PDB file of C-alpha atoms in Angstrom:
ATOM      1  CA  GLY A 935       5.714   2.256 -11.900  1.00  0.00           C
ATOM      2  CA  THR A 936       8.425   1.801  -9.247  1.00  0.00           C
ATOM      3  CA  GLY A 937       6.950   2.388  -5.829  1.00  0.00           C
ATOM      4  CA  THR A 938       3.451   2.787  -7.157  1.00  0.00           C
ATOM      5  CA  LEU A 939       1.653   0.679  -4.448  1.00  0.00           C
ATOM      6  CA  PRO A 940       3.117   2.321  -1.357  1.00  0.00           C
ATOM      7  CA  ILE A 941       2.996   5.856  -2.848  1.00  0.00           C
ATOM      8  CA  GLU A 942      -0.712   5.556  -3.980  1.00  0.00           C
ATOM      9  CA  ALA A 943      -1.512   4.067  -0.498  1.00  0.00           C
ATOM     10  CA  ALA A 944       0.180   6.997   1.269  1.00  0.00           C
ATOM     11  CA  LEU A 945      -1.691   9.498  -0.945  1.00  0.00           C
ATOM     12  CA  ILE A 946      -4.957   7.871  -0.049  1.00  0.00           C
ATOM     13  CA  ALA A 947      -4.091   7.989   3.744  1.00  0.00           C
ATOM     14  CA  CYS A 948      -3.472  11.758   3.233  1.00  0.00           C
ATOM     15  CA  GLU A 949      -6.793  12.218   1.501  1.00  0.00           C
ATOM     16  CA  THR A 950      -5.074  13.558  -1.545  1.00  0.00           C
ATOM     17  CA  ALA A 951      -7.408  13.552  -4.424  1.00  0.00           C
ATOM     18  CA  PRO A 952      -6.509  11.739  -7.672  1.00  0.00           C
ATOM     19  CA  SER A 953      -4.772  13.930 -10.198  1.00  0.00           C
ATOM     20  CA  LEU A 954      -4.307  16.714  -7.629  1.00  0.00           C
ATOM     21  CA  LEU A 955      -0.508  16.318  -8.097  1.00  0.00           C
ATOM     22  CA  ARG A 956      -0.940  17.586 -11.745  1.00  0.00           C
ATOM     23  CA  LEU A 957      -1.915  20.978 -10.445  1.00  0.00           C
ATOM     24  CA  ASN A 958       1.053  23.270 -10.293  1.00  0.00           C
ATOM     25  CA  ARG A 959       3.193  20.082 -10.229  1.00  0.00           C
ATOM     26  CA  GLY A 960       1.849  19.212  -6.810  1.00  0.00           C
ATOM     27  CA  LYS A 961       3.078  22.397  -5.186  1.00  0.00           C
ATOM     28  CA  LEU A 962      -0.351  23.768  -4.129  1.00  0.00           C
ATOM     29  CA  GLY A 963      -0.896  27.194  -2.741  1.00  0.00           C
ATOM     30  CA  GLU A 964      -4.131  29.041  -2.198  1.00  0.00           C
ATOM     31  CA  MET A 965      -6.990  28.518  -4.570  1.00  0.00           C
ATOM     32  CA  LYS A 966      -6.860  32.161  -5.413  1.00  0.00           C
ATOM     33  CA  ASP A 967      -3.400  31.600  -6.941  1.00  0.00           C
ATOM     34  CA  ILE A 968      -4.743  28.995  -9.357  1.00  0.00           C
ATOM     35  CA  SER A 969      -5.997  30.259 -12.651  1.00  0.00           C
ATOM     36  CA  ASP A 970      -8.558  28.731 -14.958  1.00  0.00           C
ATOM     37  CA  GLN A 971      -5.661  28.003 -17.366  1.00  0.00           C
ATOM     38  CA  ASP A 972      -3.933  25.973 -14.531  1.00  0.00           C
ATOM     39  CA  LEU A 973      -7.078  23.907 -14.138  1.00  0.00           C
ATOM     40  CA  LYS A 974      -7.353  23.265 -17.878  1.00  0.00           C
ATOM     41  CA  GLN A 975      -3.688  22.174 -18.029  1.00  0.00           C
ATOM     42  CA  ALA A 976      -4.144  19.794 -15.079  1.00  0.00           C
ATOM     43  CA  PHE A 977      -7.676  18.356 -15.819  1.00  0.00           C
ATOM     44  CA  SER A 978      -8.877  17.487 -19.166  1.00  0.00           C
ATOM     45  CA  CYS A 979     -12.572  17.729 -18.066  1.00  0.00           C
ATOM     46  CA  ALA A 980     -11.876  21.453 -17.478  1.00  0.00           C
ATOM     47  CA  ARG A 981     -11.370  21.845 -21.187  1.00  0.00           C
ATOM     48  CA  TRP A 982     -14.720  20.528 -22.201  1.00  0.00           C
ATOM     49  CA  HIS A 983     -16.772  23.133 -24.152  1.00  0.00           C
ATOM     50  CA  ASP A 984     -19.637  22.967 -21.587  1.00  0.00           C
ATOM     51  CA  ALA A 985     -17.397  22.756 -18.457  1.00  0.00           C
ATOM     52  CA  ASP A 986     -18.600  24.846 -15.498  1.00  0.00           C
ATOM     53  CA  LEU A 987     -15.295  26.161 -14.295  1.00  0.00           C
ATOM     54  CA  ARG A 988     -16.846  28.089 -11.403  1.00  0.00           C
ATOM     55  CA  ARG A 989     -18.352  24.957  -9.963  1.00  0.00           C
ATOM     56  CA  PHE A 990     -15.264  22.877 -10.772  1.00  0.00           C
ATOM     57  CA  ARG A 991     -13.125  25.405  -8.864  1.00  0.00           C
ATOM     58  CA  SER A 992     -15.122  24.740  -5.741  1.00  0.00           C
ATOM     59  CA  VAL A 993     -14.581  20.982  -6.153  1.00  0.00           C
ATOM     60  CA  VAL A 994     -10.834  21.511  -6.481  1.00  0.00           C
ATOM     61  CA  GLU A 995     -10.726  23.867  -3.563  1.00  0.00           C
ATOM     62  CA  ASP A 996     -12.481  21.334  -1.288  1.00  0.00           C
ATOM     63  CA  ALA A 997      -9.903  18.687  -2.484  1.00  0.00           C
ATOM     64  CA  ILE A 998      -6.984  21.009  -1.717  1.00  0.00           C
ATOM     65  CA  ASN A 999      -8.405  21.712   1.873  1.00  0.00           C
ATOM     66  CA  ARG A1000      -8.671  17.918   2.409  1.00  0.00           C
ATOM     67  CA  ASP A1001      -5.108  17.262   1.251  1.00  0.00           C
ATOM     68  CA  ASN A1002      -3.149  16.316   4.301  1.00  0.00           C
ATOM     69  CA  ARG A1003       0.278  15.550   2.934  1.00  0.00           C
ATOM     70  CA  PRO A1004       3.312  16.363   5.306  1.00  0.00           C
ATOM     71  CA  GLN A1005       4.725  18.792   2.748  1.00  0.00           C
ATOM     72  CA  ARG A1006       1.623  20.895   3.084  1.00  0.00           C
ATOM     73  CA  GLY A1007       2.102  21.075   6.838  1.00  0.00           C
ATOM     74  CA  GLY A1008      -0.770  18.727   7.417  1.00  0.00           C
ATOM     75  CA  ARG A1009      -1.164  16.442  10.442  1.00  0.00           C
ATOM     76  CA  ILE A1010       0.781  13.331   9.428  1.00  0.00           C
ATOM     77  CA  PRO A1011      -1.562  10.293   9.659  1.00  0.00           C
ATOM     78  CA  LEU A1012      -0.679   7.588  12.106  1.00  0.00           C
ATOM     79  CA  VAL A1013       0.011   5.110   9.385  1.00  0.00           C
ATOM     80  CA  ARG A1014       3.245   4.016   7.869  1.00  0.00           C
ATOM     81  CA  PHE A1015       4.115   1.865   4.824  1.00  0.00           C
ATOM     82  CA  LEU A1016       7.047  -0.508   4.724  1.00  0.00           C
ATOM     83  CA  ALA A1017       8.303  -0.894   1.033  1.00  0.00           C
ATOM     84  CA  SER A1018      11.144  -3.190  -0.029  1.00  0.00           C
ATOM     85  CA  ASP A1019      12.923  -4.347  -3.176  1.00  0.00           C
ATOM     86  CA  ARG A1020      16.084  -6.306  -3.865  1.00  0.00           C
ATOM     87  CA  ASP A1021      17.334  -3.646  -6.298  1.00  0.00           C
ATOM     88  CA  PRO A1022      18.794  -0.583  -4.663  1.00  0.00           C
ATOM     89  CA  GLY A1023      18.421   1.396  -7.971  1.00  0.00           C
ATOM     90  CA  ALA A1024      14.670   0.657  -7.959  1.00  0.00           C
ATOM     91  CA  LEU A1025      14.352   1.767  -4.372  1.00  0.00           C
ATOM     92  CA  GLY A1026      16.217   5.007  -5.248  1.00  0.00           C
ATOM     93  CA  VAL A1027      13.739   5.797  -7.959  1.00  0.00           C
ATOM     94  CA  ALA A1028      10.771   4.926  -5.653  1.00  0.00           C
ATOM     95  CA  ARG A1029      12.111   7.147  -2.931  1.00  0.00           C
ATOM     96  CA  LYS A1030      12.507  10.099  -5.339  1.00  0.00           C
ATOM     97  CA  SER A1031       8.996   9.563  -6.556  1.00  0.00           C
ATOM     98  CA  ALA A1032       7.634   9.496  -2.950  1.00  0.00           C
ATOM     99  CA  GLU A1033       9.481  12.785  -2.307  1.00  0.00           C
ATOM    100  CA  ASN A1034       7.945  14.410  -5.449  1.00  0.00           C
ATOM    101  CA  ALA A1035       4.533  13.146  -4.363  1.00  0.00           C
ATOM    102  CA  GLY A1036       4.977  14.691  -0.877  1.00  0.00           C
ATOM    103  CA  VAL A1037       4.613  11.371   1.140  1.00  0.00           C
ATOM    104  CA  LEU A1038       8.197  10.320   1.751  1.00  0.00           C
ATOM    105  CA  PRO A1039       7.891  10.631   5.561  1.00  0.00           C
ATOM    106  CA  LEU A1040       5.078   8.023   5.526  1.00  0.00           C
ATOM    107  CA  ILE A1041       7.072   5.317   3.695  1.00  0.00           C
ATOM    108  CA  LYS A1042      10.082   3.328   5.034  1.00  0.00           C
ATOM    109  CA  PHE A1043      12.106   1.946   2.124  1.00  0.00           C
ATOM    110  CA  GLN A1044      14.534  -0.950   2.632  1.00  0.00           C
ATOM    111  CA  VAL A1045      16.656  -3.170   0.465  1.00  0.00           C
ATOM    112  CA  GLY A1046      16.001  -6.825   0.814  1.00  0.00           C
ATOM    113  CA  ASP A1047      14.266  -9.905  -0.419  1.00  0.00           C
ATOM    114  CA  CYS A1048      10.708 -10.603   0.731  1.00  0.00           C
ATOM    115  CA  SER A1049      11.877 -13.582   2.707  1.00  0.00           C
ATOM    116  CA  ASP A1050      13.958 -11.247   4.859  1.00  0.00           C
ATOM    117  CA  ILE A1051      11.164  -8.844   5.739  1.00  0.00           C
ATOM    118  CA  SER A1052      10.460  -8.514   9.397  1.00  0.00           C
ATOM    119  CA  ALA A1053       6.831  -7.198   9.658  1.00  0.00           C
ATOM    120  CA  ASP A1054       5.881  -8.414  13.156  1.00  0.00           C
ATOM    121  CA  PRO A1055       3.581  -6.090  15.184  1.00  0.00           C
ATOM    122  CA  GLU A1056       6.425  -4.778  17.292  1.00  0.00           C
ATOM    123  CA  ALA A1057       8.653  -3.934  14.355  1.00  0.00           C
ATOM    124  CA  VAL A1058       5.783  -2.187  12.532  1.00  0.00           C
ATOM    125  CA  GLY A1059       4.656  -0.397  15.705  1.00  0.00           C
ATOM    126  CA  GLN A1060       8.161   1.003  16.104  1.00  0.00           C
ATOM    127  CA  ILE A1061       8.095   2.349  12.572  1.00  0.00           C
ATOM    128  CA  ILE A1062       4.745   4.041  13.276  1.00  0.00           C
ATOM    129  CA  GLN A1063       5.930   5.435  16.611  1.00  0.00           C
ATOM    130  CA  GLU A1064       8.937   7.093  14.936  1.00  0.00           C
ATOM    131  CA  GLY A1065       6.553   9.543  13.178  1.00  0.00           C
ATOM    132  CA  SER A1066       4.487  10.297  16.154  1.00  0.00           C
ATOM    133  CA  ALA A1067       4.992  12.419  19.251  1.00  0.00           C
ATOM    134  CA  PHE A1068       2.314  10.376  21.112  1.00  0.00           C
ATOM    135  CA  PRO A1069       2.325   6.694  22.121  1.00  0.00           C
ATOM    136  CA  VAL A1070       0.616   4.485  19.589  1.00  0.00           C
ATOM    137  CA  ASN A1071      -0.963   1.126  19.924  1.00  0.00           C
ATOM    138  CA  LEU A1072       0.544  -1.898  18.138  1.00  0.00           C
ATOM    139  CA  PRO A1073      -1.270  -2.782  14.922  1.00  0.00           C
ATOM    140  CA  GLU A1074      -3.726  -5.596  15.166  1.00  0.00           C
ATOM    141  CA  GLN A1075      -3.682  -6.678  11.484  1.00  0.00           C
ATOM    142  CA  LEU A1076      -1.094  -6.906   8.736  1.00  0.00           C
ATOM    143  CA  ASN A1077      -2.062  -5.414   5.396  1.00  0.00           C
ATOM    144  CA  PHE A1078       0.299  -6.687   2.654  1.00  0.00           C
ATOM    145  CA  PHE A1079       0.256  -5.661  -1.076  1.00  0.00           C
ATOM    146  CA  SER A1080       2.744  -6.864  -3.724  1.00  0.00           C
ATOM    147  CA  ASN A1081       3.367  -7.221  -7.357  1.00  0.00           C
ATOM    148  CA  PRO A1082       5.610 -10.255  -7.391  1.00  0.00           C
ATOM    149  CA  PRO A1083       7.476 -11.550 -10.463  1.00  0.00           C
ATOM    150  CA  TRP A1084       5.608 -14.046 -12.667  1.00  0.00           C
ATOM    151  CA  ASP A1085       7.301 -15.793 -15.541  1.00  0.00           C
ATOM    152  CA  LYS A1086       5.800 -13.655 -18.369  1.00  0.00           C
ATOM    153  CA  ARG A1087       7.718 -10.810 -16.794  1.00  0.00           C
ATOM    154  CA  ILE A1088      10.649 -12.489 -14.975  1.00  0.00           C
ATOM    155  CA  GLY A1089      11.508 -16.128 -15.496  1.00  0.00           C
ATOM    156  CA  GLU A1090      11.924 -18.792 -12.775  1.00  0.00           C
ATOM    157  CA  ALA A1091       9.402 -17.076 -10.467  1.00  0.00           C
ATOM    158  CA  ALA A1092       8.097 -20.259  -8.792  1.00  0.00           C
ATOM    159  CA  ASP A1093      10.688 -20.081  -5.979  1.00  0.00           C
ATOM    160  CA  ALA A1094       9.913 -16.399  -5.335  1.00  0.00           C
ATOM    161  CA  TRP A1095       6.240 -17.184  -4.888  1.00  0.00           C
ATOM    162  CA  ASN A1096       7.016 -20.110  -2.584  1.00  0.00           C
ATOM    163  CA  ASP A1097       9.165 -17.970  -0.373  1.00  0.00           C
ATOM    164  CA  LEU A1098       6.498 -15.175  -0.390  1.00  0.00           C
ATOM    165  CA  GLY A1099       3.820 -17.510   0.792  1.00  0.00           C
ATOM    166  CA  SER A1100       6.157 -18.649   3.761  1.00  0.00           C
ATOM    167  CA  THR A1101       6.926 -14.969   4.591  1.00  0.00           C
ATOM    168  CA  ILE A1102       3.285 -13.844   4.505  1.00  0.00           C
ATOM    169  CA  LYS A1103       2.101 -16.617   6.767  1.00  0.00           C
ATOM    170  CA  LYS A1104       5.024 -16.218   9.198  1.00  0.00           C
ATOM    171  CA  ASN A1105       4.351 -12.499   9.631  1.00  0.00           C
ATOM    172  CA  ALA A1106       0.590 -12.359   9.455  1.00  0.00           C
ATOM    173  CA  GLN A1107       0.101 -15.091  12.021  1.00  0.00           C
ATOM    174  CA  LEU A1108       1.811 -12.935  14.661  1.00  0.00           C
ATOM    175  CA  TYR A1109      -1.075 -10.379  14.464  1.00  0.00           C
ATOM    176  CA  PRO A1110      -4.148 -10.718  16.727  1.00  0.00           C
ATOM    177  CA  LYS A1111      -6.323 -10.314  13.711  1.00  0.00           C
ATOM    178  CA  GLY A1112      -4.155 -12.042  11.151  1.00  0.00           C
ATOM    179  CA  GLY A1113      -3.611 -10.402   7.836  1.00  0.00           C
ATOM    180  CA  THR A1114      -5.049  -9.302   4.583  1.00  0.00           C
ATOM    181  CA  VAL A1115      -2.973  -9.900   1.491  1.00  0.00           C
ATOM    182  CA  TRP A1116      -3.414  -8.570  -2.102  1.00  0.00           C
ATOM    183  CA  LEU A1117      -1.124  -9.955  -4.800  1.00  0.00           C
ATOM    184  CA  LEU A1118      -1.004  -9.140  -8.604  1.00  0.00           C
ATOM    185  CA  SER A1119      -0.399 -12.081 -10.941  1.00  0.00           C
ATOM    186  CA  GLY A1120      -0.651 -12.860 -14.601  1.00  0.00           C
ATOM    187  CA  ASN A1121       0.203 -16.601 -14.385  1.00  0.00           C
ATOM    188  CA  PRO A1122      -1.986 -19.138 -12.490  1.00  0.00           C
ATOM    189  CA  GLU A1123       0.696 -21.727 -12.714  1.00  0.00           C
ATOM    190  CA  VAL A1124       3.197 -19.802 -10.714  1.00  0.00           C
ATOM    191  CA  THR A1125       0.513 -18.486  -8.354  1.00  0.00           C
ATOM    192  CA  ARG A1126      -0.131 -21.966  -7.111  1.00  0.00           C
ATOM    193  CA  GLU A1127       3.410 -22.005  -5.615  1.00  0.00           C
ATOM    194  CA  LEU A1128       2.136 -19.633  -3.038  1.00  0.00           C
ATOM    195  CA  ARG A1129       0.178 -22.663  -1.514  1.00  0.00           C
ATOM    196  CA  MET A1130      -2.643 -20.387  -0.252  1.00  0.00           C
ATOM    197  CA  ARG A1131      -6.352 -20.321  -1.243  1.00  0.00           C
ATOM    198  CA  ALA A1132      -7.502 -16.991  -2.608  1.00  0.00           C
ATOM    199  CA  ALA A1133     -10.621 -15.523  -1.057  1.00  0.00           C
ATOM    200  CA  ARG A1134     -11.254 -13.118  -3.969  1.00  0.00           C
ATOM    201  CA  ARG A1135     -10.121 -12.730  -7.555  1.00  0.00           C
ATOM    202  CA  VAL A1136     -10.438  -9.270  -9.344  1.00  0.00           C
ATOM    203  CA  PRO A1137      -9.655  -9.495 -13.094  1.00  0.00           C
ATOM    204  CA  ILE A1138      -7.783  -6.466 -14.684  1.00  0.00           C
ATOM    205  CA  GLN A1139      -5.878  -5.831 -17.967  1.00  0.00           C
ATOM    206  CA  ALA A1140      -2.487  -4.080 -18.075  1.00  0.00           C
ATOM    207  CA  GLY A1141       0.210  -4.019 -20.673  1.00  0.00           C
ATOM    208  CA  GLY A1142      -1.945  -6.346 -22.961  1.00  0.00           C
ATOM    209  CA  CYS A1143      -1.974  -9.049 -20.224  1.00  0.00           C
ATOM    210  CA  ASP A1144      -4.871 -10.551 -18.362  1.00  0.00           C
ATOM    211  CA  LEU A1145      -4.072 -10.122 -14.731  1.00  0.00           C
ATOM    212  CA  ARG A1146      -5.678 -10.869 -11.474  1.00  0.00           C
ATOM    213  CA  TRP A1147      -5.648  -9.147  -8.100  1.00  0.00           C
ATOM    214  CA  LEU A1148      -5.796 -11.979  -5.695  1.00  0.00           C
ATOM    215  CA  LYS A1149      -6.979 -11.493  -2.055  1.00  0.00           C
ATOM    216  CA  TYR A1150      -5.809 -13.904   0.616  1.00  0.00           C
ATOM    217  CA  ASP A1151      -7.065 -13.875   4.236  1.00  0.00           C
ATOM    218  CA  VAL A1152      -4.512 -15.130   6.788  1.00  0.00           C
ATOM    219  CA  PHE A1153      -5.854 -16.091  10.228  1.00  0.00           C
ATOM    220  CA  PRO A1154      -3.844 -15.525  13.362  1.00  0.00           C
ATOM    221  CA  ALA A1155      -1.988 -18.389  14.924  1.00  0.00           C
ATOM    222  CA  LYS A1156      -4.078 -20.467  17.319  1.00  0.00           C
ATOM    223  CA  PRO A1157      -3.144 -19.970  20.941  1.00  0.00           C
ATOM    224  CA  LYS A1158      -1.488 -22.961  22.539  1.00  0.00           C
ATOM    225  CA  PRO A1159      -3.918 -24.705  24.922  1.00  0.00           C
ATOM    226  CA  GLU A1160      -3.237 -24.237  28.648  1.00  0.00           C
ATOM    227  CA  PRO A1161      -2.209 -27.456  30.336  1.00  0.00           C
ATOM    228  CA  THR A1162      -5.037 -28.883  32.356  1.00  0.00           C
ATOM    229  CA  SER A1163      -4.684 -29.878  36.014  1.00  0.00           C
ATOM    230  CA  SER A1164      -4.927 -33.563  35.226  1.00  0.00           C
ATOM    231  CA  SER A1165      -2.116 -33.319  32.645  1.00  0.00           C
ATOM    232  CA  SER A1166      -0.007 -31.295  35.093  1.00  0.00           C
ATOM    233  CA  ALA A1167      -0.531 -33.943  37.827  1.00  0.00           C
ATOM    234  CA  ALA A1168       0.249 -36.693  35.303  1.00  0.00           C
ATOM    235  CA  ALA A1169       3.501 -34.863  34.274  1.00  0.00           C
ATOM    236  CA  ALA A1170       4.458 -34.476  38.025  1.00  0.00           C
ATOM    237  CA  ALA A1171       3.769 -38.132  38.671  1.00  0.00           C
ATOM    238  CA  ALA A1172       5.887 -39.098  35.690  1.00  0.00           C
ATOM    239  CA  ALA A1173       8.695 -36.921  36.917  1.00  0.00           C
ATOM    240  CA  ALA A1174       8.530 -38.445  40.371  1.00  0.00           C
TER     241      ALA A1174
END
């Protein structure tokens, strides 16, 4: 599961269809090089007794043509994903998984705690610019996804959630349109330490645990009011 969120996001950005990586271990060639046996090994539905392999081949061929991963020579989408973890070993595994999935150029991995993340518009814009030969506009909104520790998985998680809340608000408020945040949690008690109100809750089950995907909307910082002429005159009079 290490690196799942950024890798899946990068595959979506490249329009890589689900399960397409199972076909020839992700090293796709022309459709004519893919046999019916290859399809049956990659997709269980192709093994159904009433499967229409001719029609299914056309579906797979369309998916292959849409696949825009860099390793296939596709046009790299103008989107980058910043992924971090405190454990260098976990990042090494995630980086290898991204390479195997063919999306490594789209993900910037860095070692560090979430409280040390710098995701302001200029920093993120620079990361996007590194992969483009053309000037790019600075992003207007921060999109943040995380599976933070909660005490059924890692003890003493309250401080981590508190720091995460501060980091999210600090970075998202720098964007003209604020930020959209999705966090996975299995413990409402520790989630409260985020000190943010969820806009949406999506219940799921994983590993025998009842979990929630929690969505938070962070609004941009309010612009400081311009000083009025009367206040400027009062300030000048006070200085005199």
